[in-house]
CSV table of C-alpha atoms in Angstrom, one decimal:
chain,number,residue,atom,x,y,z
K,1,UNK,CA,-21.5,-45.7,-4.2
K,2,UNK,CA,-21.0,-44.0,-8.0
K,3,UNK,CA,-17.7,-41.7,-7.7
K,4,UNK,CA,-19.6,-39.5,-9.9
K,5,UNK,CA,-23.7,-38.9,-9.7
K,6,UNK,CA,-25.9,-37.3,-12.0
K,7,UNK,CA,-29.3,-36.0,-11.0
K,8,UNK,CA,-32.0,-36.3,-12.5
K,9,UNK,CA,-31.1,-39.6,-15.0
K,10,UNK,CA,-34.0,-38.9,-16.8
K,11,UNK,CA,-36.3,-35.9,-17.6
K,12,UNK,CA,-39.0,-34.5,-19.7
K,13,UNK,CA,-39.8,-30.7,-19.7
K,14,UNK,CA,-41.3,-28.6,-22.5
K,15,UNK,CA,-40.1,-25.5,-24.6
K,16,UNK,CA,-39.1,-22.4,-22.7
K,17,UNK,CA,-38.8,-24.1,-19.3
K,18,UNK,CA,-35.4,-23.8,-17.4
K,19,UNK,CA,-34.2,-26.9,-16.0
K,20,UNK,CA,-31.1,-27.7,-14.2
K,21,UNK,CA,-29.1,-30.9,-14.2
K,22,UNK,CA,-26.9,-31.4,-11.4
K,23,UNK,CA,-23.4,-33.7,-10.8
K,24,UNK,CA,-21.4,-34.2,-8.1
K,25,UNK,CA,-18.6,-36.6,-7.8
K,26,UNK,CA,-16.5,-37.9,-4.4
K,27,UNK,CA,-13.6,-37.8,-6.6
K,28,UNK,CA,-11.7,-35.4,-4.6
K,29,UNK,CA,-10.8,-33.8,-8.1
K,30,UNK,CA,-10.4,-30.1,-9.1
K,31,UNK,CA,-11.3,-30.6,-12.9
K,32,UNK,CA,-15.0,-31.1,-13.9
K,33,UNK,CA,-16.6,-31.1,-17.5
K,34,UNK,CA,-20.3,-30.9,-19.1
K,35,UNK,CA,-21.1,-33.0,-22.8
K,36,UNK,CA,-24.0,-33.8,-24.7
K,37,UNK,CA,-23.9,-36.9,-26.6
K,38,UNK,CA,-26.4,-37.2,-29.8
K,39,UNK,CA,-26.3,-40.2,-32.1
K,40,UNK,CA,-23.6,-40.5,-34.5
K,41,UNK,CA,-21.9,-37.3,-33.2
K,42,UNK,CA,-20.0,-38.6,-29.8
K,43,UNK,CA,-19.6,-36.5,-27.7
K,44,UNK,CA,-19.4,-32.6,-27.3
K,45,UNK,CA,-18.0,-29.8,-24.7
K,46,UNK,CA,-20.7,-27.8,-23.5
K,47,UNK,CA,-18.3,-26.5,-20.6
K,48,UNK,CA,-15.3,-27.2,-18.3
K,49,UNK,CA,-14.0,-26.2,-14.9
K,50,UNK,CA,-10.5,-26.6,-13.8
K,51,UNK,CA,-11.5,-25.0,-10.3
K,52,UNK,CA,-13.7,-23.9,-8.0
K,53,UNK,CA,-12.7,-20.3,-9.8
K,54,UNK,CA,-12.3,-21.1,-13.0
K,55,UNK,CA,-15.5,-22.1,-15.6
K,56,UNK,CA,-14.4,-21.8,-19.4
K,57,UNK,CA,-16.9,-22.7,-22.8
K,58,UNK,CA,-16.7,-25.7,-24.7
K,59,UNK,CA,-17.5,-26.6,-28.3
K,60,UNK,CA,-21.1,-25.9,-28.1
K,61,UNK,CA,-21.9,-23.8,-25.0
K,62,UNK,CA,-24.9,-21.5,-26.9
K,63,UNK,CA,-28.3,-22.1,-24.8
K,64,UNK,CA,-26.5,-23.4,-21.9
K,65,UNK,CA,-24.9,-22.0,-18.1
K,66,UNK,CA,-23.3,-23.5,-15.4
K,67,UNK,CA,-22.6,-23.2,-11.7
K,68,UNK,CA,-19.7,-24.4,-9.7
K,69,UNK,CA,-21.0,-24.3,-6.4
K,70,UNK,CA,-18.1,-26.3,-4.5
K,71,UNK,CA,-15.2,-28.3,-5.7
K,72,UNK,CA,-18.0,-31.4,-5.6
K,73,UNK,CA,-21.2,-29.9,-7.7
K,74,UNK,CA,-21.0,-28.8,-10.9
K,75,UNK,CA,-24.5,-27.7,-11.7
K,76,UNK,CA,-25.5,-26.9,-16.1
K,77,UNK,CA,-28.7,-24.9,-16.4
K,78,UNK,CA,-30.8,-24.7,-19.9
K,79,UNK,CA,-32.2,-21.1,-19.4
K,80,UNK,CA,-35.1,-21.8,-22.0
K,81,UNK,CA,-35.0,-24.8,-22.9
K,82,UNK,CA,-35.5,-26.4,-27.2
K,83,UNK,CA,-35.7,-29.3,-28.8
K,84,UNK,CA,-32.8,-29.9,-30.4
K,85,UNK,CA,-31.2,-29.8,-26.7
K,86,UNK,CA,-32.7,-33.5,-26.0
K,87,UNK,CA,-30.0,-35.3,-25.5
K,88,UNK,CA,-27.5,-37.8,-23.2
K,89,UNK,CA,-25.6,-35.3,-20.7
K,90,UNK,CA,-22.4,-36.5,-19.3
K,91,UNK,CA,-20.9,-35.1,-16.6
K,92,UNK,CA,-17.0,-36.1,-15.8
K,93,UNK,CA,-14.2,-35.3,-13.4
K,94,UNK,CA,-10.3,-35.4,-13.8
K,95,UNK,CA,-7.3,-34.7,-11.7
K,96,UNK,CA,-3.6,-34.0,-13.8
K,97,UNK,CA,-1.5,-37.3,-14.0
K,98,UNK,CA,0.6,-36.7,-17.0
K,99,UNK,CA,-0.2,-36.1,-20.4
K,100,UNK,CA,-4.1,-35.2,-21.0
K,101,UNK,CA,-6.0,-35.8,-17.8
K,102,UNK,CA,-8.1,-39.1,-17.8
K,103,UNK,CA,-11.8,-38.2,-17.3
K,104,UNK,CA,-14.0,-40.4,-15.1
K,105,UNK,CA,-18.0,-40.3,-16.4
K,106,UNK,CA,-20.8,-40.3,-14.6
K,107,UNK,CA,-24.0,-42.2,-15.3
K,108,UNK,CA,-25.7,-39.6,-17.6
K,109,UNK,CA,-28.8,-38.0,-18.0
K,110,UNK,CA,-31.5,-38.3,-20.2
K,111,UNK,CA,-33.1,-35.0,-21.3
K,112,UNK,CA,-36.5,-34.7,-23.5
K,113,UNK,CA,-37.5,-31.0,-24.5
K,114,UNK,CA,-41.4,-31.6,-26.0
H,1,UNK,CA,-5.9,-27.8,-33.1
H,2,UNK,CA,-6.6,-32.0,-32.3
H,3,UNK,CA,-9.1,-34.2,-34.3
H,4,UNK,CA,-9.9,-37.9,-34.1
H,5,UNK,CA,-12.0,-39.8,-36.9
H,6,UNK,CA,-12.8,-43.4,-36.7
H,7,UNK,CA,-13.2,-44.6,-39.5
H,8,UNK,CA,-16.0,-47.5,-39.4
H,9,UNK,CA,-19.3,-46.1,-37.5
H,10,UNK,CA,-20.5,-49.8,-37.3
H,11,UNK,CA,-18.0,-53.3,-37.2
H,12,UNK,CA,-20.3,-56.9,-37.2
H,13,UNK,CA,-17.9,-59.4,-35.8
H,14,UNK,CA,-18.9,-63.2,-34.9
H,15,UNK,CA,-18.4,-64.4,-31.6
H,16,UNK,CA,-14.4,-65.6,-31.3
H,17,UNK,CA,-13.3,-63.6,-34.0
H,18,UNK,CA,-10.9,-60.6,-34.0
H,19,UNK,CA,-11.8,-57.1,-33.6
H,20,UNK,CA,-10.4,-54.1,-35.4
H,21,UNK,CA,-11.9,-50.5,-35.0
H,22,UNK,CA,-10.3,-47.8,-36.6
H,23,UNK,CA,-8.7,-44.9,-35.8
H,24,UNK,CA,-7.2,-41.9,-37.0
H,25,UNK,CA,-5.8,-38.6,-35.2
H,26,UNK,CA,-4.8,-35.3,-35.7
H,27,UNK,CA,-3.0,-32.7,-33.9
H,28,UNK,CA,-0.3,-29.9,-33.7
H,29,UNK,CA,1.4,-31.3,-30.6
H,30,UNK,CA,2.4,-34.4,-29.1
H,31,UNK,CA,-0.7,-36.5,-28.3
H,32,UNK,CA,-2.4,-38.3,-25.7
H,33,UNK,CA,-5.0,-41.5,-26.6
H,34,UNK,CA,-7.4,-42.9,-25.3
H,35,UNK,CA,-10.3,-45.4,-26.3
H,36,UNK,CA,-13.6,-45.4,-24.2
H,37,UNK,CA,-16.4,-47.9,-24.2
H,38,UNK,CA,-19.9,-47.5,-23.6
H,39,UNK,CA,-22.3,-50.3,-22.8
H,40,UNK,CA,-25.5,-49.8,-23.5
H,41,UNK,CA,-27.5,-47.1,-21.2
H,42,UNK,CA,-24.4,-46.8,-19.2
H,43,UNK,CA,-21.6,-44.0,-18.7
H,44,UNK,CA,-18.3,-44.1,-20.9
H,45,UNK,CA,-15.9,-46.4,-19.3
H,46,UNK,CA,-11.8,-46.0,-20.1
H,47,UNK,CA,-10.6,-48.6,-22.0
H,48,UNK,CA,-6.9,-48.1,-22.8
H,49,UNK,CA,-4.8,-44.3,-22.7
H,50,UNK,CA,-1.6,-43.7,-24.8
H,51,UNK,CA,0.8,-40.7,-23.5
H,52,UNK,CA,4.3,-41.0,-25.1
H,53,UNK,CA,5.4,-44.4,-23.5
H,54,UNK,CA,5.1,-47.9,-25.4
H,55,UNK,CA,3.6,-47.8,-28.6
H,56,UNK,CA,1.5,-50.6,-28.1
H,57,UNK,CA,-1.1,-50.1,-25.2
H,58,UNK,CA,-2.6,-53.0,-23.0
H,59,UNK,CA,-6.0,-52.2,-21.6
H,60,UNK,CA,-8.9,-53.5,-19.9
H,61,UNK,CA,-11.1,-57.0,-21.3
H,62,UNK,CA,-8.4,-57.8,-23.2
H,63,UNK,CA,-8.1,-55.2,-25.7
H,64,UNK,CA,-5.3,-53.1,-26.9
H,65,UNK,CA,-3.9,-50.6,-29.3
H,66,UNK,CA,-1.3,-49.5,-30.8
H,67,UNK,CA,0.2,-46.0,-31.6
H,68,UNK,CA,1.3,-45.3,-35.3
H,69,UNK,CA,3.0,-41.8,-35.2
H,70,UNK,CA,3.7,-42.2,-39.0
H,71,UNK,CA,0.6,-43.3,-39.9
H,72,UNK,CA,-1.4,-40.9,-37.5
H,73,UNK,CA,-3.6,-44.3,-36.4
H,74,UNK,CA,-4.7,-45.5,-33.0
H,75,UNK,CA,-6.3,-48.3,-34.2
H,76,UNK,CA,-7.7,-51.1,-31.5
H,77,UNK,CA,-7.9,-54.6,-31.7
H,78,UNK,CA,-9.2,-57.5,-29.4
H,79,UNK,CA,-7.9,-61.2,-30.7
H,80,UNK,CA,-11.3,-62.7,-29.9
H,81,UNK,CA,-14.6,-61.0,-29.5
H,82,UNK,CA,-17.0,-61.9,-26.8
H,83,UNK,CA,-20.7,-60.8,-26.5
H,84,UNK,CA,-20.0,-58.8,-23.6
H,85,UNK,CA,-18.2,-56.3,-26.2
H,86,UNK,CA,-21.0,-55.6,-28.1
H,87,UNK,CA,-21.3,-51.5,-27.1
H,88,UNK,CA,-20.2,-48.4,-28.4
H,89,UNK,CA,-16.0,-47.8,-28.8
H,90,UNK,CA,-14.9,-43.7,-28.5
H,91,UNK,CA,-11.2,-42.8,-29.8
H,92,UNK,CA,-10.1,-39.7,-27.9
H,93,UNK,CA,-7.2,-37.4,-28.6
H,94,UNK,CA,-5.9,-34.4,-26.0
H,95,UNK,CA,-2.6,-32.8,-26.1
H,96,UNK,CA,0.1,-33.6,-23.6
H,97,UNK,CA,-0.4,-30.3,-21.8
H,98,UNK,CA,-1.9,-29.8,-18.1
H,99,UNK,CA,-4.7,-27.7,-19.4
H,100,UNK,CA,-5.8,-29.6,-22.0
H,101,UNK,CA,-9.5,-30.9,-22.7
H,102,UNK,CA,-10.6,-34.0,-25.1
H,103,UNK,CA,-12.0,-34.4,-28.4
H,104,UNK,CA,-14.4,-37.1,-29.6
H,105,UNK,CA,-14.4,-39.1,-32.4
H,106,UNK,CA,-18.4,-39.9,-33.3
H,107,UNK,CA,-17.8,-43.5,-32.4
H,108,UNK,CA,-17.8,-46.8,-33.7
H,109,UNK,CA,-20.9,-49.5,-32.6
H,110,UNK,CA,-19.6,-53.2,-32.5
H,111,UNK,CA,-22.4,-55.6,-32.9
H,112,UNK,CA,-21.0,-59.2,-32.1
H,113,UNK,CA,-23.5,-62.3,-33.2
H,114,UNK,CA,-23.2,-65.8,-31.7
């Protein structure tokens, strides 16, 4: 099984709707992130948790929430959804081992706004 | 403040030849490097991480890079392609700190032709 899932992989919603992708990752690790990848622009921060208590705002985090339900789930909510939010979303985890942690991806998911 | 560019956002290589993709980094304290691969509808895999050891870093498939502190590079090279390289290539840069989150360069696509 995937250390690190990502539910739904793909989905199509219209303007104004609030959807929520999930993540969670048997990792074991404290550290858990939120990107969005659009073409030519790699990838972005939306947001980051270091712990279960701790949520902080990437790069881009306008338009966008998140949840960290357990040290496992890492939940990012588009309150009203637009469409220039279709995109890849990556969800990653990473635990401190010297220098800047290594982050471990999940599979991604693919999100259409009409 | 950290940065990463990469210099090339597409690299054509034949089958058996080598494999450069560029990279160049900034940032206000000591660095940590990473490249990342991404295949084609998949996750981003870790290819090779740089802290403050060797210079020149040996990573997965045969690839590797080396660290140019003078030069601010982090270039990577493979000695001979194969078509299973043909994805996308991410040079990352985070500080050497335990609190530290990543930056993205916009990536680099190498197509390799038989």
């Amino acid at each position: 099984d995937a250390d690190v899932t990502q539910t739904p992989r793909n989905r199509i919603t219209k303007t104004g709707k609030r959807i929520m992708l999930e993540c969670s990752q048997t990792k074991g690790h404290d550290r858990m992130y939120w990107y969005r990848q659009d073409p030519g622009l790699g990838l972005r921060l939306i947001y980051y948790s270091f712990d279960v208590k701790d949520i902080n705002k990437g790069e881009i985090s306008d338009g966008y929430s998140v949840s960290r339900q357990a040290q496992a789930k890492f939940s990012l909510s588009l309150e009203s959804a637009i469409p220039n939010q279709t995109a890849l979303y990556f969800c990653a985890t990473s635990v401190p081992t010297g220098g800047a942690d290594t982050q471990y991806f999940g599979p991604g998911t693919r999100l259409t706004v009409l | 403040a950290q940065s990463v560019t990469q210099l090339d956002s597409h690299v054509s290589v034949s089958e058996g030849t080598p494999v450069l993709l560029r990279c160049n980094y900034s940032s206000s304290y000591s660095p940590s490097l990473f490249w990342y691969v991404q295949h084609p509808n998949k996750g981003l895999q870790l290819l090779l991480k740089y802290t403050s050891a060797a210079t020149l870093v040996k990573g997965i498939n045969g690839f590797e890079a080396e660290f140019k502190k003078s030069e601010t590079s982090f270039h990577l090279t493979k000695p001979s392609a194969h078509m299973s390289d043909a994805a996308e290539y991410f040079c990352v840069v985070g500080m050497n700190s335990g609190y530290s989150t990543l930056t993205f360069g916009k990536g680099t696509m190498l197509l390799v032709s038989p």
